[in-house]
PDB file of C-alpha atoms in Angstrom:
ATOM      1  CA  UNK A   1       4.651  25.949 -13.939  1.00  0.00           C
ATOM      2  CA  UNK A   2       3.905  21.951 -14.577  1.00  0.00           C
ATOM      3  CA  UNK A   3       4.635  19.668 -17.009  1.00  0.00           C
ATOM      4  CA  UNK A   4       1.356  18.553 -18.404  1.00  0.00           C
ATOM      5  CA  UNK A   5       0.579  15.353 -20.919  1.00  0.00           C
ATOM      6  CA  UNK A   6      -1.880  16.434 -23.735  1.00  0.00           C
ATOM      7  CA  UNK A   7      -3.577  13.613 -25.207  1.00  0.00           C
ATOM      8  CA  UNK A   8      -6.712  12.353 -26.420  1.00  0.00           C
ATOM      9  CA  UNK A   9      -9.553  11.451 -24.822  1.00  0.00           C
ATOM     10  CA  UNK A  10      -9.136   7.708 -26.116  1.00  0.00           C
ATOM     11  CA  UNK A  11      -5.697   7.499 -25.099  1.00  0.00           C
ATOM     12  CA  UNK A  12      -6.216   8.590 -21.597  1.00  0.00           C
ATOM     13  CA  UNK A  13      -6.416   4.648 -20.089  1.00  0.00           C
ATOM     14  CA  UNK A  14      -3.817   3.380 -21.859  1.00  0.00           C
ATOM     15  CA  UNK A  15      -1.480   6.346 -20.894  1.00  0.00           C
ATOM     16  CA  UNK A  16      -2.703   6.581 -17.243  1.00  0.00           C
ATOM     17  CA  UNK A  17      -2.073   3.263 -16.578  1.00  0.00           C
ATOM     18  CA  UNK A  18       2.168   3.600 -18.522  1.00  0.00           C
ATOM     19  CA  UNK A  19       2.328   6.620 -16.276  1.00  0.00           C
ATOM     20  CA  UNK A  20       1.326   5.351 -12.743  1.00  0.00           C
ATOM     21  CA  UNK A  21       3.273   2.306 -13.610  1.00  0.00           C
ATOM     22  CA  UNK A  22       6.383   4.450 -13.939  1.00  0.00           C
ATOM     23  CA  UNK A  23       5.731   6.723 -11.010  1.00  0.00           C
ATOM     24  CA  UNK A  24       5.248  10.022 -13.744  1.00  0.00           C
ATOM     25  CA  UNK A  25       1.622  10.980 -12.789  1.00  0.00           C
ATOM     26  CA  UNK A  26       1.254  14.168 -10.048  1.00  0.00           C
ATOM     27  CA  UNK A  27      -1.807  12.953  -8.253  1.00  0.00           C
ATOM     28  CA  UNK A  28      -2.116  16.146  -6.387  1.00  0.00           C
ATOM     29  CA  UNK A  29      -3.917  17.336  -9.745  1.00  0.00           C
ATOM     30  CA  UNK A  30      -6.998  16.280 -11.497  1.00  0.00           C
ATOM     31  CA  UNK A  31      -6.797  14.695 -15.414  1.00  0.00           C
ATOM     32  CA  UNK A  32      -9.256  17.325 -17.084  1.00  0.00           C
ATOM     33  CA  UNK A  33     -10.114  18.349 -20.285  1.00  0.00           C
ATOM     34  CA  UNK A  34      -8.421  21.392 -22.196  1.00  0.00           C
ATOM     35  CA  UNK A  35     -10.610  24.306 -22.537  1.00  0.00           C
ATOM     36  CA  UNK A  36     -10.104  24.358 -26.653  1.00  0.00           C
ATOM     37  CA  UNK A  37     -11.136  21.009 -27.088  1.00  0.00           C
ATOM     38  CA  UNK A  38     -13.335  18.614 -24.499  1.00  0.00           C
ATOM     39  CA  UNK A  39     -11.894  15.475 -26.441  1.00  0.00           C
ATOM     40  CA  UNK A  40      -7.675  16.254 -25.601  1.00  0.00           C
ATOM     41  CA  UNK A  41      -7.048  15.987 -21.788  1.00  0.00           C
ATOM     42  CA  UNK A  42      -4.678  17.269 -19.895  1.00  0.00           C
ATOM     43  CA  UNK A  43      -2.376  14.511 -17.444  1.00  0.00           C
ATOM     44  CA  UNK A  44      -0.566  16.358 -14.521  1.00  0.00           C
ATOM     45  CA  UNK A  45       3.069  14.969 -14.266  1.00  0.00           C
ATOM     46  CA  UNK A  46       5.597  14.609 -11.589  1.00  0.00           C
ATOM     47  CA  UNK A  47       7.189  18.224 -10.032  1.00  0.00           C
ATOM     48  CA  UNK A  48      10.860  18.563 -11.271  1.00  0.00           C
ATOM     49  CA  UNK A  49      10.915  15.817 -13.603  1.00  0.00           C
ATOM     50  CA  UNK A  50      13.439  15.995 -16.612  1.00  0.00           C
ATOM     51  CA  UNK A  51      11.374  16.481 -19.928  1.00  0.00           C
ATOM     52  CA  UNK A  52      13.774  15.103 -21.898  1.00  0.00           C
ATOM     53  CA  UNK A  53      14.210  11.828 -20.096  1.00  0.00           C
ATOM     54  CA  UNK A  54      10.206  11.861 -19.951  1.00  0.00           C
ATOM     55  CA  UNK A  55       9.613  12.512 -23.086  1.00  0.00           C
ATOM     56  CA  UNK A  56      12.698   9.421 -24.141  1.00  0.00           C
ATOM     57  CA  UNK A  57      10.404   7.306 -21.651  1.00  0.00           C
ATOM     58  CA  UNK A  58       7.419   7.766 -23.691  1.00  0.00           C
ATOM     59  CA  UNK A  59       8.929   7.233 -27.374  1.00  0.00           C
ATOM     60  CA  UNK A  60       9.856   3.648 -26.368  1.00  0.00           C
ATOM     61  CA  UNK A  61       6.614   2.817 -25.594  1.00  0.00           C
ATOM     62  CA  UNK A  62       3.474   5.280 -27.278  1.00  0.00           C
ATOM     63  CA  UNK A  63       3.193   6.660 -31.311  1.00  0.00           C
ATOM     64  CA  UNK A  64       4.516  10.485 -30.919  1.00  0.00           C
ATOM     65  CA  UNK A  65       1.259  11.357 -31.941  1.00  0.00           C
ATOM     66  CA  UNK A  66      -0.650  10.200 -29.275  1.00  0.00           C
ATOM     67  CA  UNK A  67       0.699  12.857 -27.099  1.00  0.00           C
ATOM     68  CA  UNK A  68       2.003  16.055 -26.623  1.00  0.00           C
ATOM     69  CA  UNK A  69       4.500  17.454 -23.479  1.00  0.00           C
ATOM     70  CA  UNK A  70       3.909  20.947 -22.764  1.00  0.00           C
ATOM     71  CA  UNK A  71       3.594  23.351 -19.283  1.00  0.00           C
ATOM     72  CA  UNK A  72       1.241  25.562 -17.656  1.00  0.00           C
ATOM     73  CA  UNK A  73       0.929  27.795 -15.017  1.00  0.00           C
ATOM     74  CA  UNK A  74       0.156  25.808 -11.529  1.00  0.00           C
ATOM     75  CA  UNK A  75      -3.173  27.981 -11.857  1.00  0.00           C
ATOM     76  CA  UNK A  76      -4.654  26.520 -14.335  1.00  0.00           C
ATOM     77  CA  UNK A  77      -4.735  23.073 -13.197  1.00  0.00           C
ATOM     78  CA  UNK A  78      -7.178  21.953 -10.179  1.00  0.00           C
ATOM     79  CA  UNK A  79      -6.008  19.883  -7.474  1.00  0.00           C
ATOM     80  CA  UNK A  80      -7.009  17.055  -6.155  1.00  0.00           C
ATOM     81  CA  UNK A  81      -9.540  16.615  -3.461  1.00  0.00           C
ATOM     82  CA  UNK A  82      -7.431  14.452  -1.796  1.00  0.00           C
ATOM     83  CA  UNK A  83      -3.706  14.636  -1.530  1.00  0.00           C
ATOM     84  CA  UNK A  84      -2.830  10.502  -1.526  1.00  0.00           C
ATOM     85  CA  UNK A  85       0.873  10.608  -0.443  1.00  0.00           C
ATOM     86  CA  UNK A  86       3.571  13.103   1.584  1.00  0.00           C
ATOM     87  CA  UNK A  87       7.154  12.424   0.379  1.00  0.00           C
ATOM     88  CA  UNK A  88       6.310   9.936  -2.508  1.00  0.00           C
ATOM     89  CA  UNK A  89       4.039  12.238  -4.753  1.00  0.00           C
ATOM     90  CA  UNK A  90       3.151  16.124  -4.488  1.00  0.00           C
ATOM     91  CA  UNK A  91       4.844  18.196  -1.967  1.00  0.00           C
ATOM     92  CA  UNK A  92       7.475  16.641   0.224  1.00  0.00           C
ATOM     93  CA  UNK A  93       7.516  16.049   3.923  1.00  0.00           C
ATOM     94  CA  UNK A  94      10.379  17.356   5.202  1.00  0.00           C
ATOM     95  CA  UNK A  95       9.570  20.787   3.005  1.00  0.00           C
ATOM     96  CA  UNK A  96       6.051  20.721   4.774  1.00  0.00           C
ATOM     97  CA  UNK A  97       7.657  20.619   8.246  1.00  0.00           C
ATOM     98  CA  UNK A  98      10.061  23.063   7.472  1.00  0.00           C
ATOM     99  CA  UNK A  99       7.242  25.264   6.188  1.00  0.00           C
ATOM    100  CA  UNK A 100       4.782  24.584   8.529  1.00  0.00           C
ATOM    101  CA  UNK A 101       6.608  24.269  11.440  1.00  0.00           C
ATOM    102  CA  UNK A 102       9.894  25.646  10.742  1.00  0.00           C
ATOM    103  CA  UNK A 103      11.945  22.662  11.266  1.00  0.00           C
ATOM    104  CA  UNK A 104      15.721  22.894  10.145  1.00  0.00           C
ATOM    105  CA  UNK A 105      16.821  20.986   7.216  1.00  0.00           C
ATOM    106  CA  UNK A 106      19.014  18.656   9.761  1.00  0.00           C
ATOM    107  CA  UNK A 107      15.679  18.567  11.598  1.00  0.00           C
ATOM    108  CA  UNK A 108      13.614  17.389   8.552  1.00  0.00           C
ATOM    109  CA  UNK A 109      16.304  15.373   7.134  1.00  0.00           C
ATOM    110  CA  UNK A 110      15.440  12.663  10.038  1.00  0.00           C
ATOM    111  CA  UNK A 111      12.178  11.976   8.674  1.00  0.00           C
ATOM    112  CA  UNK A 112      12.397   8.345   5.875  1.00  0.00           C
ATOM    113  CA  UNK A 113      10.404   9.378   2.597  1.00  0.00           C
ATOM    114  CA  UNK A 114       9.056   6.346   2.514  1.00  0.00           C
ATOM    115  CA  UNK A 115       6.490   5.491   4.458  1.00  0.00           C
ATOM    116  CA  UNK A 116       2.757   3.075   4.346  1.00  0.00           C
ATOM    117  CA  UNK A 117      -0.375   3.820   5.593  1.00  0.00           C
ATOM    118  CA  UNK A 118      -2.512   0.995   7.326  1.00  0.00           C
ATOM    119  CA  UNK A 119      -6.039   2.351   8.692  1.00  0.00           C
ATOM    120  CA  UNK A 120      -5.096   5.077  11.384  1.00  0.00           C
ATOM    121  CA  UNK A 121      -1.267   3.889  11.667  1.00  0.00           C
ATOM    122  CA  UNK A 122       1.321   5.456   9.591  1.00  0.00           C
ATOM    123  CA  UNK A 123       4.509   3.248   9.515  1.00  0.00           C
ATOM    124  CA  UNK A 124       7.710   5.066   8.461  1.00  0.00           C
ATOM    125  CA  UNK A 125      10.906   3.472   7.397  1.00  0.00           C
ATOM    126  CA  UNK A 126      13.624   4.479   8.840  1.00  0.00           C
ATOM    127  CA  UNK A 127      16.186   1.832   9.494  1.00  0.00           C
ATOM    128  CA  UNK A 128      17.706   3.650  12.073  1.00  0.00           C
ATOM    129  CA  UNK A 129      16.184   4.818  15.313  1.00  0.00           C
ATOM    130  CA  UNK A 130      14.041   7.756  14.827  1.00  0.00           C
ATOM    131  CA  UNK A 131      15.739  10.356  17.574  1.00  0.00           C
ATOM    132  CA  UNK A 132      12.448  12.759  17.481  1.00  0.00           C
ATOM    133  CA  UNK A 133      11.891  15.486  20.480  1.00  0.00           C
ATOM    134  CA  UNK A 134       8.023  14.948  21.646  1.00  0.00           C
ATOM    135  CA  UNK A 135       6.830  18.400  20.180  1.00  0.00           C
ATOM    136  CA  UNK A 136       8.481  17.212  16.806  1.00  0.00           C
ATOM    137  CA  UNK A 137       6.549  13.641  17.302  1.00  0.00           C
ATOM    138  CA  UNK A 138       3.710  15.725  17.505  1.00  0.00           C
ATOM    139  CA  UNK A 139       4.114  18.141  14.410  1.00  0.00           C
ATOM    140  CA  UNK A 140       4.804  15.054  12.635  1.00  0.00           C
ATOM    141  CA  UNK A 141       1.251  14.007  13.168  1.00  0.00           C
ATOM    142  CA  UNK A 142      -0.360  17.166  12.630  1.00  0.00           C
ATOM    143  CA  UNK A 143       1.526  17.268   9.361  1.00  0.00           C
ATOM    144  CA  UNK A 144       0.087  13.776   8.320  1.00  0.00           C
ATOM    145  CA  UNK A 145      -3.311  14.346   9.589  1.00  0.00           C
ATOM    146  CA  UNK A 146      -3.313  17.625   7.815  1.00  0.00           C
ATOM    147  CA  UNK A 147      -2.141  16.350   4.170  1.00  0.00           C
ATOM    148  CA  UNK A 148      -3.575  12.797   4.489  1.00  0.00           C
ATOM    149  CA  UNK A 149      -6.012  12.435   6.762  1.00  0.00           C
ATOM    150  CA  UNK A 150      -7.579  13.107  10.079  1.00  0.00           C
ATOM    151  CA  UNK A 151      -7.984   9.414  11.043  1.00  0.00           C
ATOM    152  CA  UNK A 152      -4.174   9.263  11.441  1.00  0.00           C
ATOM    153  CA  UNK A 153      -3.587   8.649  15.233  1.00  0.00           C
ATOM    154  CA  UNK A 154      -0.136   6.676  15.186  1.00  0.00           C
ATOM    155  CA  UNK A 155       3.278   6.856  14.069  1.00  0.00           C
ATOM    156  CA  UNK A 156       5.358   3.864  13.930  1.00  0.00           C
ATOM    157  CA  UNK A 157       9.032   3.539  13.449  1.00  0.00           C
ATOM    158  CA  UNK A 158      10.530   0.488  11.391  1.00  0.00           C
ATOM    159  CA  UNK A 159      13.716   0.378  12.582  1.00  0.00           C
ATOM    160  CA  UNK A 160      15.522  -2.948  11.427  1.00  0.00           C
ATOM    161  CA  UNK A 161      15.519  -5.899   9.410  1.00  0.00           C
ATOM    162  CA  UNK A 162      12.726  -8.297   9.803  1.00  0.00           C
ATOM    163  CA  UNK A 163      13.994 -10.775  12.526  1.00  0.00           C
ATOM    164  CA  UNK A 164      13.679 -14.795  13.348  1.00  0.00           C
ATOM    165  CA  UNK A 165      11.770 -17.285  11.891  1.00  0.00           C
ATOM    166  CA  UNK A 166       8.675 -16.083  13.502  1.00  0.00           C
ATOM    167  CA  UNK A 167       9.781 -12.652  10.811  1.00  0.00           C
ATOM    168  CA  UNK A 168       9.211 -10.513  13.596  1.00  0.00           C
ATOM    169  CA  UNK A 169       9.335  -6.610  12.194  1.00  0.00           C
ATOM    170  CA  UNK A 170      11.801  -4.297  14.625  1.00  0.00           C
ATOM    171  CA  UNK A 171       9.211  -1.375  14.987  1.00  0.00           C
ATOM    172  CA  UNK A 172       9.286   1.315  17.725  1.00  0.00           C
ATOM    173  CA  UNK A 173       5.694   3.259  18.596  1.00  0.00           C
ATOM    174  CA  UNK A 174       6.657   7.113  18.692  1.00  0.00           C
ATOM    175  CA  UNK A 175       2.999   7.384  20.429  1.00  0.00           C
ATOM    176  CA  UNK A 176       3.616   5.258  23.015  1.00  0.00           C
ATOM    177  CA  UNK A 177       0.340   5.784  24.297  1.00  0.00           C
ATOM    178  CA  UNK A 178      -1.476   5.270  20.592  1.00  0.00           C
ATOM    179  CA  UNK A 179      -3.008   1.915  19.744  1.00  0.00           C
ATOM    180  CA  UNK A 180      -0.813  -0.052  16.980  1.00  0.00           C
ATOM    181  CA  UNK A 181      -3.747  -2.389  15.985  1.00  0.00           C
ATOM    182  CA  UNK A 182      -4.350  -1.214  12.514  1.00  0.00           C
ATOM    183  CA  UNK A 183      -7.202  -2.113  10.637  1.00  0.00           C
ATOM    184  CA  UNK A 184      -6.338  -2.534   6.924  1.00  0.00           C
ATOM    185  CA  UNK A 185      -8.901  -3.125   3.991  1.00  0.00           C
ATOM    186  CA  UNK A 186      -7.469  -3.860   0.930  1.00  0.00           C
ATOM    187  CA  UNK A 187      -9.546  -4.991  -1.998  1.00  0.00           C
ATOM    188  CA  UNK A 188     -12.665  -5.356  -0.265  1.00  0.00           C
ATOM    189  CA  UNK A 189     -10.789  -8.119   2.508  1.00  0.00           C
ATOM    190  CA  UNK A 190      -9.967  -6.791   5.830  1.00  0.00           C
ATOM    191  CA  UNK A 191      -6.751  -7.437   7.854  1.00  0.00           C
ATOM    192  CA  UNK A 192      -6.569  -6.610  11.209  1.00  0.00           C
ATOM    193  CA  UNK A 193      -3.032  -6.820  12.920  1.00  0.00           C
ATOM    194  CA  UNK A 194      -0.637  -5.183  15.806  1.00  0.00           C
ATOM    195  CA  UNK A 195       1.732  -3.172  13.621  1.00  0.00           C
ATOM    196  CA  UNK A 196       4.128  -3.486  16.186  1.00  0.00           C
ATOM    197  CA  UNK A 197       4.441  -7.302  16.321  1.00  0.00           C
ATOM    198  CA  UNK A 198       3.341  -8.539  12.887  1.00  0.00           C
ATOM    199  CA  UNK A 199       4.893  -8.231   9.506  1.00  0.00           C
ATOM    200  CA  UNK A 200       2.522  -6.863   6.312  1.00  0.00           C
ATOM    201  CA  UNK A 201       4.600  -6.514   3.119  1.00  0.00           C
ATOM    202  CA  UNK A 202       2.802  -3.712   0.813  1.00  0.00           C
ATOM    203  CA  UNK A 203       4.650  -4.884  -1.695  1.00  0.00           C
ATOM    204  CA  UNK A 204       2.461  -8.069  -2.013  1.00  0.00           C
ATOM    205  CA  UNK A 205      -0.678  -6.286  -2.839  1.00  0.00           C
ATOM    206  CA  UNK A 206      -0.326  -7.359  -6.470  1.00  0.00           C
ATOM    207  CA  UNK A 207      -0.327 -10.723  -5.540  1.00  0.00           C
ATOM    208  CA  UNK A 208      -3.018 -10.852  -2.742  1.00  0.00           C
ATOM    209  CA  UNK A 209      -5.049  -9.657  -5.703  1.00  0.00           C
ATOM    210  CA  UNK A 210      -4.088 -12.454  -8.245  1.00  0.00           C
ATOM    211  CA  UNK A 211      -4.899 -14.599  -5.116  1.00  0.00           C
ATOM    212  CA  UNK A 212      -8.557 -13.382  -5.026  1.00  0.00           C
ATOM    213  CA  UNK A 213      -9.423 -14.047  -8.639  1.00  0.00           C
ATOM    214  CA  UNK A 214      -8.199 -17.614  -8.223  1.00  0.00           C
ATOM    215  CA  UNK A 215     -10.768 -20.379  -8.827  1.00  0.00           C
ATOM    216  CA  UNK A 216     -11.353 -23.520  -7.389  1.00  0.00           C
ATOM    217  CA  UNK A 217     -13.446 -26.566  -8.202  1.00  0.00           C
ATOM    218  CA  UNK A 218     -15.851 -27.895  -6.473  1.00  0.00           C
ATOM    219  CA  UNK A 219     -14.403 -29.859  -3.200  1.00  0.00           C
ATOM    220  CA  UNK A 220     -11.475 -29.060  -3.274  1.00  0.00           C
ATOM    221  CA  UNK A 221      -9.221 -28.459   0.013  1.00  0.00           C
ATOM    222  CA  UNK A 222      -7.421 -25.097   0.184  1.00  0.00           C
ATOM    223  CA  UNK A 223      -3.900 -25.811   2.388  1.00  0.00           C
ATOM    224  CA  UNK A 224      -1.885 -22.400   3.201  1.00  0.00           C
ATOM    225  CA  UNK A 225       1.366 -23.263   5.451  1.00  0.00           C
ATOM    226  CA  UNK A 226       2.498 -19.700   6.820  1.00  0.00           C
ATOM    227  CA  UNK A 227      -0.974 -18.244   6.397  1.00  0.00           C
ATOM    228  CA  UNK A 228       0.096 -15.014   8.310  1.00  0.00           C
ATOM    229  CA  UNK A 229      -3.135 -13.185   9.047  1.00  0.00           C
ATOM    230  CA  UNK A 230      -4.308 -14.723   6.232  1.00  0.00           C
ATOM    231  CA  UNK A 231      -3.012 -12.485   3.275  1.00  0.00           C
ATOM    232  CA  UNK A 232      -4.076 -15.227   0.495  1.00  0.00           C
ATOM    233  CA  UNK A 233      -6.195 -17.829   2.055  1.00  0.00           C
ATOM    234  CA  UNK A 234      -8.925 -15.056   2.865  1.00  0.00           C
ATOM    235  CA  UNK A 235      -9.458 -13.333  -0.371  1.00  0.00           C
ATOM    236  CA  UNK A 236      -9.724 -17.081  -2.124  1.00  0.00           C
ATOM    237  CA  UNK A 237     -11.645 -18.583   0.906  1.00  0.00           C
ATOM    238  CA  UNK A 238     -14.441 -15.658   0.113  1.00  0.00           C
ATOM    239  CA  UNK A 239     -14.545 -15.663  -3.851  1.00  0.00           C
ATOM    240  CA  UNK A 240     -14.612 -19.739  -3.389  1.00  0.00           C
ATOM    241  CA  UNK A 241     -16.902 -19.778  -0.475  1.00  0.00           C
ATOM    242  CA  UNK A 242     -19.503 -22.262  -2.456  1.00  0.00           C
ATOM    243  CA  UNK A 243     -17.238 -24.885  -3.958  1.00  0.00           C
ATOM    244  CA  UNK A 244     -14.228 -25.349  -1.220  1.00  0.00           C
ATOM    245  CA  UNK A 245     -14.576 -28.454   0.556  1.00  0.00           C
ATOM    246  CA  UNK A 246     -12.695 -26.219   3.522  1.00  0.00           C
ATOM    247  CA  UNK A 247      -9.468 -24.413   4.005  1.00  0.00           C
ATOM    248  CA  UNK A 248      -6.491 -25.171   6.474  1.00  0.00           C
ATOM    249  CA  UNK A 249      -4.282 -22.345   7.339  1.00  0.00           C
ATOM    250  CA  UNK A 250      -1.127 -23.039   9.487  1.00  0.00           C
ATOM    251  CA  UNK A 251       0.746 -20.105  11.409  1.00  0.00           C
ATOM    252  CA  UNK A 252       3.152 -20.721  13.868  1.00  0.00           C
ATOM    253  CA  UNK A 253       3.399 -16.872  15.107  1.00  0.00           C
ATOM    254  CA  UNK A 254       1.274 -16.993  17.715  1.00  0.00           C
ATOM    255  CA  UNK A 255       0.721 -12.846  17.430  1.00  0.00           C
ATOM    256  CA  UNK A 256      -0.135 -13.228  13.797  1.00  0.00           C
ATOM    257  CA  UNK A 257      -2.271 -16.566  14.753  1.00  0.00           C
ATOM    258  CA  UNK A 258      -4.180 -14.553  17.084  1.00  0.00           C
ATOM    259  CA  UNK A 259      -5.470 -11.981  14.413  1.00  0.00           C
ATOM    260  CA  UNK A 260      -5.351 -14.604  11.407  1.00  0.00           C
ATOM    261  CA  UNK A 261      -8.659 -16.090  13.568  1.00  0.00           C
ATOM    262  CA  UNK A 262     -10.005 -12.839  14.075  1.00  0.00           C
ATOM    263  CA  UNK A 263      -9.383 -11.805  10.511  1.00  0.00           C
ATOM    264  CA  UNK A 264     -11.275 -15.186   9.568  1.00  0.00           C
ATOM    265  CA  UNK A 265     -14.273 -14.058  11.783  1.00  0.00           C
ATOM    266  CA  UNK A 266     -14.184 -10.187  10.129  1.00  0.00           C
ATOM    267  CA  UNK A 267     -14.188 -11.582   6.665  1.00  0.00           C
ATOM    268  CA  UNK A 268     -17.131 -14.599   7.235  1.00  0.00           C
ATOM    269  CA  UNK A 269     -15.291 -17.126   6.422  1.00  0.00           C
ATOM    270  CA  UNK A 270     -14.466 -18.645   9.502  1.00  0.00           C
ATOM    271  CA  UNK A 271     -16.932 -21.266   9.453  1.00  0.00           C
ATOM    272  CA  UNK A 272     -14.976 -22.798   6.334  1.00  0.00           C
ATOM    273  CA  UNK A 273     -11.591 -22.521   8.073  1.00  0.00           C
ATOM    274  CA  UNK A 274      -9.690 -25.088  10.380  1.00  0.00           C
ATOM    275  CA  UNK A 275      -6.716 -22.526  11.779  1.00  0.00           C
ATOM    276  CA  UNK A 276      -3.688 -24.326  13.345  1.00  0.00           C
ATOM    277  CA  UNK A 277      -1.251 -22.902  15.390  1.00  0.00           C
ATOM    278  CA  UNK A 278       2.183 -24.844  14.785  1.00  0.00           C
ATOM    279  CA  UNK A 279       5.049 -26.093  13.151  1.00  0.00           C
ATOM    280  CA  UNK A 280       3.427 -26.960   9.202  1.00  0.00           C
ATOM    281  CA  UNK A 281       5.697 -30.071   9.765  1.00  0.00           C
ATOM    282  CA  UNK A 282       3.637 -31.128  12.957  1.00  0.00           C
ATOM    283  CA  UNK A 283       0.401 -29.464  12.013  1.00  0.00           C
ATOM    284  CA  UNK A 284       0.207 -31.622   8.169  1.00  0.00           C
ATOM    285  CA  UNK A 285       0.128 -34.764  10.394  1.00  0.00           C
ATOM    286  CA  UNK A 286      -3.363 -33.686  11.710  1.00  0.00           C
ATOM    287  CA  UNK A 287      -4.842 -32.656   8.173  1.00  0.00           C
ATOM    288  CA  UNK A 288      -7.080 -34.805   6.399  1.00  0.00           C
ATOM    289  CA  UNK A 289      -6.874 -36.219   3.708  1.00  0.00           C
ATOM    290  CA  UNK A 290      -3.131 -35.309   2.941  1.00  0.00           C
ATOM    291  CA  UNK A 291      -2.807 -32.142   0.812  1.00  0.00           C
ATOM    292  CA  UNK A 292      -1.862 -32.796  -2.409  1.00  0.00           C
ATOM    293  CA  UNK A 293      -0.931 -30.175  -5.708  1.00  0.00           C
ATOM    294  CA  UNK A 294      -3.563 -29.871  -7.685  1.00  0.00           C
ATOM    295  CA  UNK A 295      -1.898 -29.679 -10.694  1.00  0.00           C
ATOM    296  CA  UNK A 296      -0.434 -33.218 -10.285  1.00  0.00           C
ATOM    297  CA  UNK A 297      -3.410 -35.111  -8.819  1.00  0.00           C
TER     298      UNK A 297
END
């Protein structure tokens, strides 16, 4: 059985959009409409959530009568084409290996829930050294390419804090002989980067958004000190294309410099772009005319 939202076909948006936001929504399902009535849909929710704490949840925030929590039989509801996660929605990882593979539960335990997905690379987060035999290494990706996708061709291991001033990530390659350079697209920009040597917070992604709807006026000079590899200055170097004077972008990483150019090429934006690799301290003596805020000047 599964606990299913009923609401109507207005609401759906608006209800979505709480849900996902709260992490309630089973994705492994499809939204579709009831059989007795093509206006009330049916939401798929979360596997072993508590109703009552769900249904608390959704007083605070909708009119009672905008919804109704109910079950059905797993059989009734289609799933999704496309499973999107292992371990954060739908059926868990270590369950699948144990399944699949019959791993032990001390076996399984190993394995971090949480875990990102850039192009083919698959970054776990472990904290801790991941201690995996090379037949488990392998069932690991065989499980991922199985649920996720087929492109998956690398397993990395984040295994410490993010180190140094350069913020170096502590990541071990459990396919030694895979290639780490990911290639990540994220609305409609594309970031290219050695997952091994160069940080990429996911966490971000709400702000590299707000970033690309950002709008400048004509001639103005677009400054990023610790451009990365280019998280912000690319998405509003390509909506402001037309009206920036040009764009400066300091790194001093010189892994993260390397792809920040290369990212600048993939993206067409490079002939708006002076990259420096340096200290912003050295490098803002060579920019002109000197930066200033735009909200002061």
């Amino acid at each position: 059985m599964l606990v299913v939202l009923t609401t109507n076909k207005n609401n759906i948006k608006k209800i979505k959009d709480f849900l996902k936001l709260k992490k309630l929504q089973n994705k492994n399902y499809r939204i579709e409409p009831t059989k007795e009535d093509p206006n009330k849909y049916l939401i798929p929710l979360r596997e072993n959530i508590n109703e009552a704490q769900t249904l608390q949840i959704l007083t605070e925030t909708f009119d009672p009568s905008d919804y109704v929590l109910t079950t059905v039989p797993l059989t009734t509801i289609t799933k999704s084409k496309k499973i999107p996660g292992i371990g954060l929605t739908g059926e868990n990882l270590r369950d699948f290996l144990e399944k699949k593979f019959n791993w032990s539960r001390e076996s399984s335990s190993q394995i971090p829930t949480k875990w990102v997905r850039y192009g083919h690379v698959i970054v776990l987060y472990a904290n801790s050294d991941l201690n995996l035999p090379p037949e488990s290494i392998k069932e690991l990706l065989e499980a991922f390419r199985e649920r996720l996708s087929p492109d998956i061709a690398c397993l990395i291991s984040h295994v410490g804090k993010i180190k140094g001033e350069l913020r170096q990530p502590q990541m071990k390659n459990l396919i030694p002989e895979s290639n780490p350079i990911a290639l990540h697209v994220e609305n409609k920009i594309k970031y290219k980067f050695d997952v091994t040597k160069i940080m990429f917070a996911p966490g971000n992604g709400t702000e590299r958004t707000r970033a690309s709807k950002i709008r400048f006026k004509s001639g103005e000079i677009l400054l990023d000190m610790f451009a990365g590899l280019g998280y912000f200055s690319i998405p509003m170097a390509k909506n402001n294309l037309e009206v920036l004077d040009k764009v400066i972008c300091i790194e001093k990483n010189p892994d993260s410099f390397r792809f920040l150019v290369e990212n600048l090429e993939l993206n067409g934006v490079s002939e708006k772009v002076v990259a420096l690799c340096g200290d912003n301290r050295t490098c803002l003596l060579y920019t002109s005319p000197s930066p200033r805020d735009r909200q002061k000047s």
